[in-house]
């Protein structure tokens, strides 16, 4: 209940700071909540969740019911904070909800005779959800009053710490609260405390006997710049070490994806024009973009200008800064392999949704394959290549580069009703890239994709066709009763393609 009882930090570095520990350790009551779950499709749903979060925190202090340091009126206030109906839902009124954090801190101060420390994590998640669901103004008003009572007019407060994605100084919920100290990813003070430094990661891996995993950990979880210091994502490093210890994994995993909805990337992609998509492509393939980062944004600002979304990608950790010029323009990059993986997955989902919208273009592509019209296939496939975001690994083998084009074509084929599509299926003497059965027409399609090094399309197409013939990829289609079989050798380079058939 208090600000540590002396055991939590035992034998850790902080315990060496004797004067600091003597002054703060175990001295202050603490209210600690996260507002990550204070969301809902409606304002009423969100209030239910907010009551639940604050009510459950209040229940940690049930000893207040027996405290001889609070009077009957104050005891009634506490009972109202933790009161529930038969379904287990907290029943505090809207007015009490607005006063709840202040009320709880006052009761704790009365009991302990000491002012309260308040920790609030992800303070802006309710605002994000409210903005997306159309009740932003109502949520802003509620949170403004809740925080105003807790921070501005609360004599029981020692200090409070808030964390969130948006810088707090401009958000309208903090109107009138002028005593904040704000520290962001661009500030140098406390920079080493936002995550793990390289030296700390090396020390941790050595301690657990995983020094051999250092290069993988660095590739996946390093890359964030706080001020001028490189930082690893601490959540990822801790989870990976834990999973390595219990033997549940051997290779790095994407832990971020389970802690974030990644909606901001999807929102960005939906608003990106051709120029912005080219910039995303540059980032995905290891490049940098130059942007002015605006940190003082509200959720209302997000969709007013795509440049604001660049800023949000930066402040939420989907981009990092690796330099700034004399005019304050930041050089932004994707920090590590984990975040790149998230972009790739969101891009694939976005492209699948986008391609499904244009039914006529999909029909043209379908008809071209079914009618063996190579010129039309080239035209329609190239259209989609220009529209999507190329995910090319420029420093990997040619086979890996082919995976991008393979994935695009599979994504398009997934929208074809009546097509039975297989990828890398065993056929003849090997595994064909893509095979299709159009059962109602007894048409079989077998496709081999090649990456055309230096735009050598013709030779790459011939190589693809030869592979189909040499390995008899069409045999499985014939065995399934396909009477007409088309073989396609497709070569791709950047946003261009060539198709030949026989």
CSV table of C-alpha atoms in Angstrom, one decimal:
chain,number,residue,atom,x,y,z
A,1,UNK,CA,0.0,0.0,0.0
A,2,UNK,CA,2.9,2.3,0.7
A,3,UNK,CA,5.7,3.4,-1.6
A,4,UNK,CA,7.5,0.1,-1.2
A,5,UNK,CA,8.1,-1.7,2.1
A,6,UNK,CA,11.8,-2.1,1.6
A,7,UNK,CA,11.9,-5.6,0.0
A,8,UNK,CA,11.0,-4.8,-3.6
A,9,UNK,CA,14.3,-3.1,-4.4
A,10,UNK,CA,16.5,-5.1,-2.1
A,11,UNK,CA,20.0,-5.7,-3.5
A,12,UNK,CA,19.2,-3.6,-6.5
A,13,UNK,CA,21.1,-0.5,-7.5
A,14,UNK,CA,18.5,1.9,-6.1
A,15,UNK,CA,19.1,0.4,-2.6
A,16,UNK,CA,22.6,1.8,-2.6
A,17,UNK,CA,21.1,5.3,-2.6
A,18,UNK,CA,20.7,5.3,1.2
A,19,UNK,CA,19.5,8.9,1.7
A,20,UNK,CA,16.9,8.6,-1.1
A,21,UNK,CA,15.5,5.3,0.2
A,22,UNK,CA,15.4,6.7,3.7
A,23,UNK,CA,13.4,9.7,2.6
A,24,UNK,CA,10.9,7.9,0.3
A,25,UNK,CA,10.8,4.2,0.8
A,26,UNK,CA,7.8,3.0,2.6
A,27,UNK,CA,6.7,6.5,3.5
A,28,UNK,CA,3.8,7.3,1.2
A,29,UNK,CA,0.5,5.7,0.3
A,30,UNK,CA,0.3,5.0,-3.5
A,31,UNK,CA,-2.7,5.0,-5.9
A,32,UNK,CA,-1.6,3.2,-9.1
A,33,UNK,CA,-3.9,2.7,-12.1
A,34,UNK,CA,-3.7,2.2,-15.8
A,35,UNK,CA,-6.4,3.7,-18.0
A,36,UNK,CA,-5.7,1.3,-20.9
A,37,UNK,CA,-9.0,-0.5,-20.3
A,38,UNK,CA,-11.1,2.7,-19.9
A,39,UNK,CA,-12.6,2.4,-23.3
A,40,UNK,CA,-15.9,1.5,-24.9
A,41,UNK,CA,-17.9,1.8,-28.1
A,42,UNK,CA,-20.0,4.4,-26.3
A,43,UNK,CA,-19.5,7.0,-23.6
A,44,UNK,CA,-21.6,5.0,-21.1
A,45,UNK,CA,-19.5,1.9,-21.8
A,46,UNK,CA,-16.3,3.8,-21.2
A,47,UNK,CA,-17.6,5.2,-17.9
A,48,UNK,CA,-18.5,1.7,-16.7
A,49,UNK,CA,-14.9,0.6,-17.4
A,50,UNK,CA,-13.5,3.8,-15.7
A,51,UNK,CA,-15.6,3.1,-12.6
A,52,UNK,CA,-14.3,-0.5,-12.6
A,53,UNK,CA,-10.6,0.6,-12.8
A,54,UNK,CA,-10.9,3.1,-10.0
A,55,UNK,CA,-13.2,1.0,-7.9
A,56,UNK,CA,-10.9,-2.0,-8.0
A,57,UNK,CA,-8.0,0.2,-7.0
A,58,UNK,CA,-10.0,1.6,-4.1
A,59,UNK,CA,-10.8,-2.0,-3.0
A,60,UNK,CA,-7.1,-2.5,-2.2
A,61,UNK,CA,-7.6,-0.2,0.8
A,62,UNK,CA,-10.5,-2.0,2.4
A,63,UNK,CA,-8.8,-1.5,5.8
A,64,UNK,CA,-10.2,2.1,5.6
A,65,UNK,CA,-13.6,0.6,6.7
A,66,UNK,CA,-12.0,-0.2,10.1
A,67,UNK,CA,-9.7,2.8,10.4
A,68,UNK,CA,-10.2,4.8,13.5
A,69,UNK,CA,-8.6,7.8,11.8
A,70,UNK,CA,-11.6,8.5,9.5
A,71,UNK,CA,-15.1,9.5,10.6
A,72,UNK,CA,-18.4,8.0,9.6
A,73,UNK,CA,-19.0,10.4,6.8
A,74,UNK,CA,-15.7,9.6,5.3
A,75,UNK,CA,-16.3,5.9,5.7
A,76,UNK,CA,-19.5,6.4,3.7
A,77,UNK,CA,-17.6,8.0,1.0
A,78,UNK,CA,-15.3,5.0,0.8
A,79,UNK,CA,-18.2,2.6,0.8
A,80,UNK,CA,-19.7,4.5,-2.2
A,81,UNK,CA,-16.4,4.1,-4.1
A,82,UNK,CA,-16.4,0.3,-3.8
A,83,UNK,CA,-20.1,-0.3,-3.9
A,84,UNK,CA,-21.3,-2.9,-6.5
A,85,UNK,CA,-24.6,-4.2,-7.7
A,86,UNK,CA,-25.6,-7.8,-8.0
A,87,UNK,CA,-23.7,-8.2,-11.4
A,88,UNK,CA,-20.5,-7.0,-9.9
A,89,UNK,CA,-20.6,-3.6,-11.6
A,90,UNK,CA,-19.4,-0.6,-9.6
A,91,UNK,CA,-22.3,1.8,-8.9
A,92,UNK,CA,-20.5,5.1,-8.0
A,93,UNK,CA,-22.5,8.1,-9.4
A,94,UNK,CA,-21.1,10.3,-12.2
A,95,UNK,CA,-20.4,13.0,-9.7
A,96,UNK,CA,-18.5,10.7,-7.4
A,97,UNK,CA,-16.6,9.3,-10.4
A,98,UNK,CA,-15.3,12.8,-11.1
A,99,UNK,CA,-14.2,13.2,-7.5
A,100,UNK,CA,-13.0,9.6,-7.0
A,101,UNK,CA,-9.2,10.0,-7.2
A,102,UNK,CA,-9.3,13.0,-5.0
A,103,UNK,CA,-11.6,11.3,-2.5
A,104,UNK,CA,-9.5,8.2,-2.3
A,105,UNK,CA,-6.3,10.2,-1.8
A,106,UNK,CA,-7.9,12.3,0.9
A,107,UNK,CA,-9.0,9.1,2.8
A,108,UNK,CA,-5.6,7.6,2.5
A,109,UNK,CA,-3.9,10.8,3.8
A,110,UNK,CA,-6.3,10.8,6.8
A,111,UNK,CA,-5.4,7.2,7.6
A,112,UNK,CA,-1.7,7.4,7.1
A,113,UNK,CA,-1.1,11.0,8.1
A,114,UNK,CA,0.9,11.3,4.9
A,115,UNK,CA,0.2,12.8,1.5
A,116,UNK,CA,-0.3,10.4,-1.5
A,117,UNK,CA,1.7,9.5,-4.6
A,118,UNK,CA,-0.5,8.9,-7.7
A,119,UNK,CA,0.7,6.9,-10.7
A,120,UNK,CA,-1.5,7.0,-13.8
A,121,UNK,CA,-0.4,5.0,-16.8
A,122,UNK,CA,-1.7,5.4,-20.4
A,123,UNK,CA,-3.7,8.5,-19.4
A,124,UNK,CA,-4.7,9.2,-23.1
A,125,UNK,CA,-6.0,5.8,-24.1
A,126,UNK,CA,-9.7,6.8,-23.2
A,127,UNK,CA,-9.3,9.9,-25.4
A,128,UNK,CA,-8.0,7.9,-28.3
A,129,UNK,CA,-10.9,5.5,-28.2
A,130,UNK,CA,-13.4,8.3,-27.6
A,131,UNK,CA,-12.1,10.1,-30.7
A,132,UNK,CA,-12.4,6.9,-32.8
A,133,UNK,CA,-15.9,6.2,-31.5
A,134,UNK,CA,-17.4,9.7,-31.6
A,135,UNK,CA,-17.7,10.7,-28.0
A,136,UNK,CA,-14.5,12.7,-27.7
A,137,UNK,CA,-16.0,15.9,-26.3
A,138,UNK,CA,-17.8,14.1,-23.5
A,139,UNK,CA,-14.7,12.1,-22.5
A,140,UNK,CA,-12.5,15.2,-22.6
A,141,UNK,CA,-14.9,16.9,-20.2
A,142,UNK,CA,-15.0,13.9,-17.8
A,143,UNK,CA,-11.2,13.4,-17.7
A,144,UNK,CA,-10.6,17.2,-17.4
A,145,UNK,CA,-12.7,17.3,-14.2
A,146,UNK,CA,-11.3,13.9,-12.9
A,147,UNK,CA,-7.7,15.1,-13.3
A,148,UNK,CA,-8.4,18.6,-12.2
A,149,UNK,CA,-9.8,17.4,-8.9
A,150,UNK,CA,-7.0,14.9,-8.4
A,151,UNK,CA,-4.1,17.3,-9.3
A,152,UNK,CA,-5.1,20.9,-9.1
A,153,UNK,CA,-7.3,21.2,-6.0
A,154,UNK,CA,-6.0,18.2,-4.0
A,155,UNK,CA,-4.0,19.1,-0.9
A,156,UNK,CA,-3.6,15.4,-0.2
A,157,UNK,CA,-1.3,14.9,-3.2
A,158,UNK,CA,2.5,14.6,-2.8
A,159,UNK,CA,3.2,14.2,-6.5
A,160,UNK,CA,1.8,12.4,-9.5
A,161,UNK,CA,3.3,10.7,-12.5
A,162,UNK,CA,1.4,10.3,-15.8
A,163,UNK,CA,2.5,8.4,-18.8
A,164,UNK,CA,0.9,8.4,-22.3
A,165,UNK,CA,1.7,8.8,-26.0
A,166,UNK,CA,0.6,12.4,-26.4
A,167,UNK,CA,2.5,15.2,-24.8
A,168,UNK,CA,0.3,16.5,-22.0
A,169,UNK,CA,1.0,20.3,-22.1
A,170,UNK,CA,-1.5,21.1,-24.9
A,171,UNK,CA,-4.2,18.6,-24.5
A,172,UNK,CA,-7.4,20.4,-23.3
A,173,UNK,CA,-7.9,18.1,-20.4
A,174,UNK,CA,-5.0,19.8,-18.6
A,175,UNK,CA,-6.4,23.4,-18.9
A,176,UNK,CA,-5.4,25.2,-15.8
A,177,UNK,CA,-2.8,22.7,-14.7
A,178,UNK,CA,0.5,24.5,-15.2
A,179,UNK,CA,2.8,22.7,-12.8
A,180,UNK,CA,3.7,19.8,-15.0
A,181,UNK,CA,7.2,18.7,-15.8
A,182,UNK,CA,7.1,17.0,-19.2
A,183,UNK,CA,9.7,14.6,-20.5
A,184,UNK,CA,9.5,13.2,-24.0
A,185,UNK,CA,11.6,11.0,-26.3
A,186,UNK,CA,13.3,14.1,-27.5
A,187,UNK,CA,14.5,15.2,-24.1
A,188,UNK,CA,18.0,14.3,-22.8
A,189,UNK,CA,17.1,14.4,-19.0
A,190,UNK,CA,16.3,10.9,-17.8
A,191,UNK,CA,17.0,9.6,-21.2
A,192,UNK,CA,18.6,6.4,-19.9
A,193,UNK,CA,15.5,5.6,-17.8
A,194,UNK,CA,13.1,5.2,-20.7
A,195,UNK,CA,14.4,1.7,-21.4
A,196,UNK,CA,17.6,-0.4,-21.3
A,197,UNK,CA,20.9,0.9,-22.5
A,198,UNK,CA,23.2,-1.4,-24.5
A,199,UNK,CA,25.5,-1.9,-21.5
A,200,UNK,CA,22.5,-3.0,-19.4
A,201,UNK,CA,21.3,-5.4,-22.1
A,202,UNK,CA,24.7,-7.0,-22.3
A,203,UNK,CA,24.8,-7.3,-18.5
A,204,UNK,CA,21.3,-8.8,-18.4
A,205,UNK,CA,22.1,-11.4,-21.1
A,206,UNK,CA,25.4,-12.3,-19.4
A,207,UNK,CA,23.6,-12.7,-16.0
A,208,UNK,CA,21.1,-15.2,-17.5
A,209,UNK,CA,23.6,-17.0,-19.6
A,210,UNK,CA,22.3,-15.7,-23.0
A,211,UNK,CA,25.2,-13.6,-24.2
A,212,UNK,CA,25.0,-15.6,-27.5
A,213,UNK,CA,21.6,-14.0,-28.2
A,214,UNK,CA,23.0,-10.4,-28.1
A,215,UNK,CA,23.0,-9.8,-31.9
A,216,UNK,CA,19.4,-11.1,-32.2
A,217,UNK,CA,18.2,-8.9,-29.3
A,218,UNK,CA,19.9,-5.9,-30.8
A,219,UNK,CA,18.4,-6.5,-34.2
A,220,UNK,CA,14.9,-7.0,-32.9
A,221,UNK,CA,14.6,-4.6,-29.9
A,222,UNK,CA,17.2,-1.9,-30.1
A,223,UNK,CA,17.1,1.3,-32.2
A,224,UNK,CA,15.2,3.9,-30.2
A,225,UNK,CA,16.9,7.2,-29.7
A,226,UNK,CA,16.0,9.2,-26.5
A,227,UNK,CA,17.8,12.4,-26.8
A,228,UNK,CA,21.2,11.2,-28.1
A,229,UNK,CA,21.2,7.8,-26.4
A,230,UNK,CA,20.3,4.5,-28.0
A,231,UNK,CA,17.7,2.5,-26.0
A,232,UNK,CA,16.2,-1.0,-26.2
A,233,UNK,CA,12.5,-1.6,-25.6
A,234,UNK,CA,12.5,-2.9,-22.0
A,235,UNK,CA,9.3,-4.9,-22.3
A,236,UNK,CA,10.6,-6.9,-25.2
A,237,UNK,CA,14.0,-7.7,-23.6
A,238,UNK,CA,12.5,-8.7,-20.3
A,239,UNK,CA,9.9,-11.0,-22.0
A,240,UNK,CA,12.4,-12.6,-24.3
A,241,UNK,CA,14.8,-13.3,-21.5
A,242,UNK,CA,11.9,-14.8,-19.5
A,243,UNK,CA,10.8,-17.0,-22.4
A,244,UNK,CA,14.4,-18.1,-23.0
A,245,UNK,CA,14.7,-19.1,-19.4
A,246,UNK,CA,11.6,-21.3,-19.4
A,247,UNK,CA,12.5,-22.7,-22.8
A,248,UNK,CA,9.3,-21.6,-24.6
A,249,UNK,CA,11.2,-19.9,-27.4
A,250,UNK,CA,14.6,-19.9,-29.0
A,251,UNK,CA,14.3,-17.0,-31.5
A,252,UNK,CA,13.1,-13.4,-30.8
A,253,UNK,CA,9.4,-12.9,-30.8
A,254,UNK,CA,7.2,-9.9,-31.4
A,255,UNK,CA,6.0,-8.9,-28.0
A,256,UNK,CA,4.9,-5.4,-29.0
A,257,UNK,CA,2.0,-6.7,-31.1
A,258,UNK,CA,0.3,-8.1,-28.0
A,259,UNK,CA,0.4,-4.7,-26.2
A,260,UNK,CA,-0.9,-2.4,-28.9
A,261,UNK,CA,-3.7,-2.5,-31.5
A,262,UNK,CA,-1.4,-0.9,-34.1
A,263,UNK,CA,-4.4,1.0,-35.4
A,264,UNK,CA,-2.3,4.1,-35.9
A,265,UNK,CA,-0.4,2.4,-38.8
A,266,UNK,CA,-3.7,1.3,-40.4
A,267,UNK,CA,-5.0,4.9,-40.0
A,268,UNK,CA,-1.9,6.3,-41.6
A,269,UNK,CA,-2.0,3.9,-44.6
A,270,UNK,CA,-5.7,4.7,-45.2
A,271,UNK,CA,-4.8,8.4,-45.5
A,272,UNK,CA,-1.5,8.1,-47.3
A,273,UNK,CA,-1.3,9.5,-50.9
A,274,UNK,CA,1.1,8.2,-53.5
A,275,UNK,CA,4.0,10.3,-52.1
A,276,UNK,CA,3.4,9.1,-48.5
A,277,UNK,CA,3.3,5.5,-49.7
A,278,UNK,CA,6.6,6.0,-51.4
A,279,UNK,CA,8.0,7.3,-48.1
A,280,UNK,CA,6.6,4.3,-46.2
A,281,UNK,CA,8.2,2.0,-48.8
A,282,UNK,CA,11.5,3.8,-48.2
A,283,UNK,CA,11.3,3.3,-44.5
A,284,UNK,CA,10.3,-0.4,-44.8
A,285,UNK,CA,13.4,-1.0,-47.0
A,286,UNK,CA,15.7,0.6,-44.5
A,287,UNK,CA,15.7,4.2,-45.5
A,288,UNK,CA,14.9,7.5,-43.7
A,289,UNK,CA,12.4,10.3,-44.2
A,290,UNK,CA,12.7,14.0,-43.2
A,291,UNK,CA,9.8,15.4,-41.2
A,292,UNK,CA,8.9,18.1,-38.8
A,293,UNK,CA,7.8,16.4,-35.6
A,294,UNK,CA,4.9,18.2,-33.8
A,295,UNK,CA,4.7,16.9,-30.2
A,296,UNK,CA,2.0,19.1,-28.9
A,297,UNK,CA,-1.0,17.5,-30.6
A,298,UNK,CA,-4.5,16.5,-29.4
A,299,UNK,CA,-6.4,13.6,-30.8
A,300,UNK,CA,-8.6,16.1,-32.6
A,301,UNK,CA,-5.5,17.2,-34.5
A,302,UNK,CA,-4.6,13.7,-35.8
A,303,UNK,CA,-6.6,13.5,-39.0
A,304,UNK,CA,-6.4,17.2,-39.9
A,305,UNK,CA,-3.0,16.8,-41.6
A,306,UNK,CA,-1.1,13.6,-42.6
A,307,UNK,CA,2.0,15.3,-41.2
A,308,UNK,CA,0.4,15.0,-37.7
A,309,UNK,CA,0.2,11.2,-38.2
A,310,UNK,CA,4.0,11.1,-38.9
A,311,UNK,CA,4.4,12.8,-35.6
A,312,UNK,CA,2.2,10.3,-33.8
A,313,UNK,CA,4.1,7.4,-35.4
A,314,UNK,CA,7.2,8.9,-33.8
A,315,UNK,CA,5.8,9.6,-30.4
A,316,UNK,CA,4.2,6.1,-30.1
A,317,UNK,CA,7.4,4.3,-31.0
A,318,UNK,CA,6.7,3.2,-34.5
A,319,UNK,CA,9.4,5.5,-35.8
A,320,UNK,CA,12.5,6.8,-34.1
A,321,UNK,CA,14.7,9.9,-34.6
A,322,UNK,CA,18.3,9.5,-35.7
A,323,UNK,CA,19.2,13.1,-36.3
A,324,UNK,CA,17.9,16.6,-36.6
A,325,UNK,CA,19.0,19.5,-38.8
A,326,UNK,CA,19.5,23.2,-37.8
A,327,UNK,CA,15.9,23.9,-38.8
A,328,UNK,CA,14.4,21.3,-36.5
A,329,UNK,CA,13.6,18.8,-39.2
A,330,UNK,CA,14.0,15.2,-37.9
A,331,UNK,CA,15.4,12.2,-39.7
A,332,UNK,CA,12.9,9.4,-39.0
A,333,UNK,CA,13.5,5.6,-39.4
A,334,UNK,CA,11.9,2.4,-38.3
A,335,UNK,CA,13.8,1.4,-35.1
A,336,UNK,CA,14.2,-2.3,-35.4
A,337,UNK,CA,13.1,-5.6,-36.9
A,338,UNK,CA,10.1,-6.0,-34.5
A,339,UNK,CA,8.5,-2.8,-35.6
A,340,UNK,CA,9.3,-3.4,-39.3
A,341,UNK,CA,7.4,-6.7,-38.9
A,342,UNK,CA,4.3,-4.8,-37.6
A,343,UNK,CA,4.4,-2.4,-40.6
A,344,UNK,CA,4.6,-5.4,-43.0
A,345,UNK,CA,1.7,-7.1,-41.4
A,346,UNK,CA,-0.4,-3.9,-41.4
A,347,UNK,CA,0.5,-3.1,-45.0
A,348,UNK,CA,-0.6,-6.6,-46.1
A,349,UNK,CA,-3.9,-6.2,-44.4
A,350,UNK,CA,-4.4,-2.8,-45.8
A,351,UNK,CA,-3.6,-3.9,-49.3
A,352,UNK,CA,-6.0,-6.8,-49.1
A,353,UNK,CA,-8.8,-4.5,-48.0
A,354,UNK,CA,-7.9,-1.9,-50.7
A,355,UNK,CA,-7.7,-4.4,-53.5
A,356,UNK,CA,-11.1,-5.9,-52.5
A,357,UNK,CA,-12.8,-2.6,-53.0
A,358,UNK,CA,-12.1,-2.4,-56.8
A,359,UNK,CA,-14.2,-5.3,-58.0
A,360,UNK,CA,-13.8,-4.3,-61.7
A,361,UNK,CA,-10.0,-4.5,-61.6
A,362,UNK,CA,-10.1,-7.8,-59.8
A,363,UNK,CA,-12.5,-9.1,-62.4
A,364,UNK,CA,-10.1,-7.9,-65.2
A,365,UNK,CA,-7.3,-9.8,-63.5
A,366,UNK,CA,-9.3,-12.9,-63.1
A,367,UNK,CA,-10.5,-12.9,-66.7
A,368,UNK,CA,-6.9,-12.4,-68.0
A,369,UNK,CA,-5.6,-15.5,-66.2
A,370,UNK,CA,-8.6,-17.6,-67.2
A,371,UNK,CA,-8.3,-16.5,-70.9
A,372,UNK,CA,-4.5,-16.8,-71.0
A,373,UNK,CA,-4.1,-13.1,-71.9
A,374,UNK,CA,-0.6,-12.3,-70.8
A,375,UNK,CA,-0.7,-8.7,-71.9
A,376,UNK,CA,-3.8,-8.0,-69.7
A,377,UNK,CA,-2.1,-9.9,-66.8
A,378,UNK,CA,0.9,-7.6,-67.1
A,379,UNK,CA,-1.3,-4.5,-67.2
A,380,UNK,CA,-3.5,-5.4,-64.2
A,381,UNK,CA,-0.7,-6.9,-62.0
A,382,UNK,CA,1.5,-3.8,-62.7
A,383,UNK,CA,-1.4,-1.6,-61.6
A,384,UNK,CA,-1.5,-3.4,-58.2
A,385,UNK,CA,2.3,-3.3,-57.9
A,386,UNK,CA,2.2,0.5,-58.3
A,387,UNK,CA,-0.5,0.8,-55.8
A,388,UNK,CA,0.9,-1.2,-53.0
A,389,UNK,CA,4.0,-0.7,-50.9
A,390,UNK,CA,7.0,-2.7,-51.9
A,391,UNK,CA,8.6,-4.7,-49.1
A,392,UNK,CA,11.9,-5.7,-50.6
A,393,UNK,CA,14.9,-6.9,-48.5
A,394,UNK,CA,17.6,-5.4,-50.6
A,395,UNK,CA,20.4,-7.3,-48.9
A,396,UNK,CA,19.0,-10.8,-49.0
A,397,UNK,CA,18.9,-13.6,-51.5
A,398,UNK,CA,16.9,-13.3,-54.7
A,399,UNK,CA,14.5,-16.0,-53.4
A,400,UNK,CA,13.5,-13.7,-50.5
A,401,UNK,CA,12.8,-10.8,-52.8
A,402,UNK,CA,10.5,-13.0,-54.8
A,403,UNK,CA,8.4,-13.5,-51.6
A,404,UNK,CA,7.1,-10.0,-51.8
A,405,UNK,CA,5.6,-10.5,-55.3
A,406,UNK,CA,4.4,-13.9,-54.3
A,407,UNK,CA,2.5,-12.4,-51.4
A,408,UNK,CA,0.9,-9.7,-53.5
A,409,UNK,CA,-0.4,-12.1,-56.0
A,410,UNK,CA,-1.7,-14.5,-53.3
A,411,UNK,CA,-3.4,-11.6,-51.6
A,412,UNK,CA,-5.2,-10.7,-54.9
A,413,UNK,CA,-6.1,-14.3,-55.6
A,414,UNK,CA,-7.6,-14.6,-52.1
A,415,UNK,CA,-10.4,-12.3,-53.3
A,416,UNK,CA,-11.3,-14.6,-56.3
A,417,UNK,CA,-14.5,-16.4,-55.6
A,418,UNK,CA,-14.6,-19.9,-57.0
A,419,UNK,CA,-10.8,-20.2,-57.2
A,420,UNK,CA,-9.0,-23.0,-55.3
A,421,UNK,CA,-5.6,-21.5,-54.6
A,422,UNK,CA,-2.6,-23.3,-53.3
A,423,UNK,CA,0.8,-21.8,-52.4
A,424,UNK,CA,4.1,-23.8,-52.5
A,425,UNK,CA,2.1,-27.0,-53.0
A,426,UNK,CA,3.8,-30.2,-53.9
A,427,UNK,CA,3.3,-31.1,-57.5
A,428,UNK,CA,5.3,-33.3,-59.9
A,429,UNK,CA,8.9,-33.2,-58.9
A,430,UNK,CA,8.8,-30.1,-56.7
A,431,UNK,CA,6.8,-27.3,-55.2
A,432,UNK,CA,5.1,-24.8,-57.5
A,433,UNK,CA,4.9,-21.2,-56.3
A,434,UNK,CA,1.1,-20.9,-56.9
A,435,UNK,CA,-1.4,-23.2,-58.4
A,436,UNK,CA,-5.1,-22.5,-59.0
A,437,UNK,CA,-8.1,-24.7,-59.9
A,438,UNK,CA,-11.1,-23.0,-61.5
A,439,UNK,CA,-13.3,-26.0,-61.0
A,440,UNK,CA,-16.4,-24.8,-62.8
A,441,UNK,CA,-14.4,-24.3,-66.0
A,442,UNK,CA,-11.9,-27.1,-65.4
A,443,UNK,CA,-9.1,-24.6,-65.8
A,444,UNK,CA,-5.8,-25.2,-64.0
A,445,UNK,CA,-3.2,-22.4,-63.6
A,446,UNK,CA,0.3,-22.9,-62.5
A,447,UNK,CA,2.6,-19.9,-61.7
A,448,UNK,CA,6.3,-19.5,-61.1
A,449,UNK,CA,7.5,-16.1,-60.0
A,450,UNK,CA,11.1,-14.8,-60.4
A,451,UNK,CA,12.9,-11.7,-59.4
A,452,UNK,CA,14.3,-10.1,-62.5
A,453,UNK,CA,17.8,-9.0,-61.5
A,454,UNK,CA,18.8,-5.7,-63.3
A,455,UNK,CA,15.4,-5.8,-65.0
A,456,UNK,CA,16.3,-8.9,-67.1
A,457,UNK,CA,12.6,-9.8,-67.6
A,458,UNK,CA,12.8,-12.1,-70.6
A,459,UNK,CA,15.4,-14.4,-69.2
A,460,UNK,CA,13.7,-14.5,-65.8
A,461,UNK,CA,10.4,-15.4,-67.4
A,462,UNK,CA,12.0,-18.2,-69.5
A,463,UNK,CA,13.7,-19.6,-66.3
A,464,UNK,CA,10.3,-19.7,-64.6
A,465,UNK,CA,8.7,-21.6,-67.4
A,466,UNK,CA,11.5,-24.0,-67.7
A,467,UNK,CA,11.2,-24.7,-64.0
A,468,UNK,CA,7.5,-25.5,-64.4
A,469,UNK,CA,8.2,-27.9,-67.3
A,470,UNK,CA,11.3,-29.5,-65.8
A,471,UNK,CA,9.5,-30.3,-62.5
A,472,UNK,CA,6.1,-31.2,-64.1
A,473,UNK,CA,4.2,-28.8,-61.8
A,474,UNK,CA,1.0,-29.2,-63.8
A,475,UNK,CA,0.6,-32.9,-62.9
A,476,UNK,CA,-1.4,-32.3,-59.7
A,477,UNK,CA,-3.8,-30.1,-61.6
A,478,UNK,CA,-4.3,-32.7,-64.3
A,479,UNK,CA,-4.8,-35.4,-61.6
A,480,UNK,CA,-7.6,-33.2,-60.2
A,481,UNK,CA,-9.5,-33.2,-63.5
A,482,UNK,CA,-8.4,-29.8,-64.9
A,483,UNK,CA,-8.6,-30.3,-68.7
A,484,UNK,CA,-7.1,-26.9,-69.7
A,485,UNK,CA,-3.9,-25.9,-68.0
A,486,UNK,CA,-2.1,-22.6,-68.4
A,487,UNK,CA,1.6,-22.2,-67.3
A,488,UNK,CA,2.8,-18.7,-66.4
A,489,UNK,CA,6.3,-17.5,-65.9
A,490,UNK,CA,6.1,-14.1,-64.2
A,491,UNK,CA,9.2,-11.9,-63.6
A,492,UNK,CA,9.1,-8.8,-61.4
A,493,UNK,CA,11.4,-5.9,-60.7
A,494,UNK,CA,10.5,-3.0,-58.5
A,495,UNK,CA,7.0,-1.9,-59.7
A,496,UNK,CA,7.2,-3.7,-63.1
A,497,UNK,CA,6.4,-7.2,-64.3
A,498,UNK,CA,6.6,-9.4,-67.4
A,499,UNK,CA,4.4,-12.4,-68.1
A,500,UNK,CA,4.9,-15.2,-70.6
A,501,UNK,CA,2.9,-18.4,-71.1
A,502,UNK,CA,2.9,-21.5,-73.3
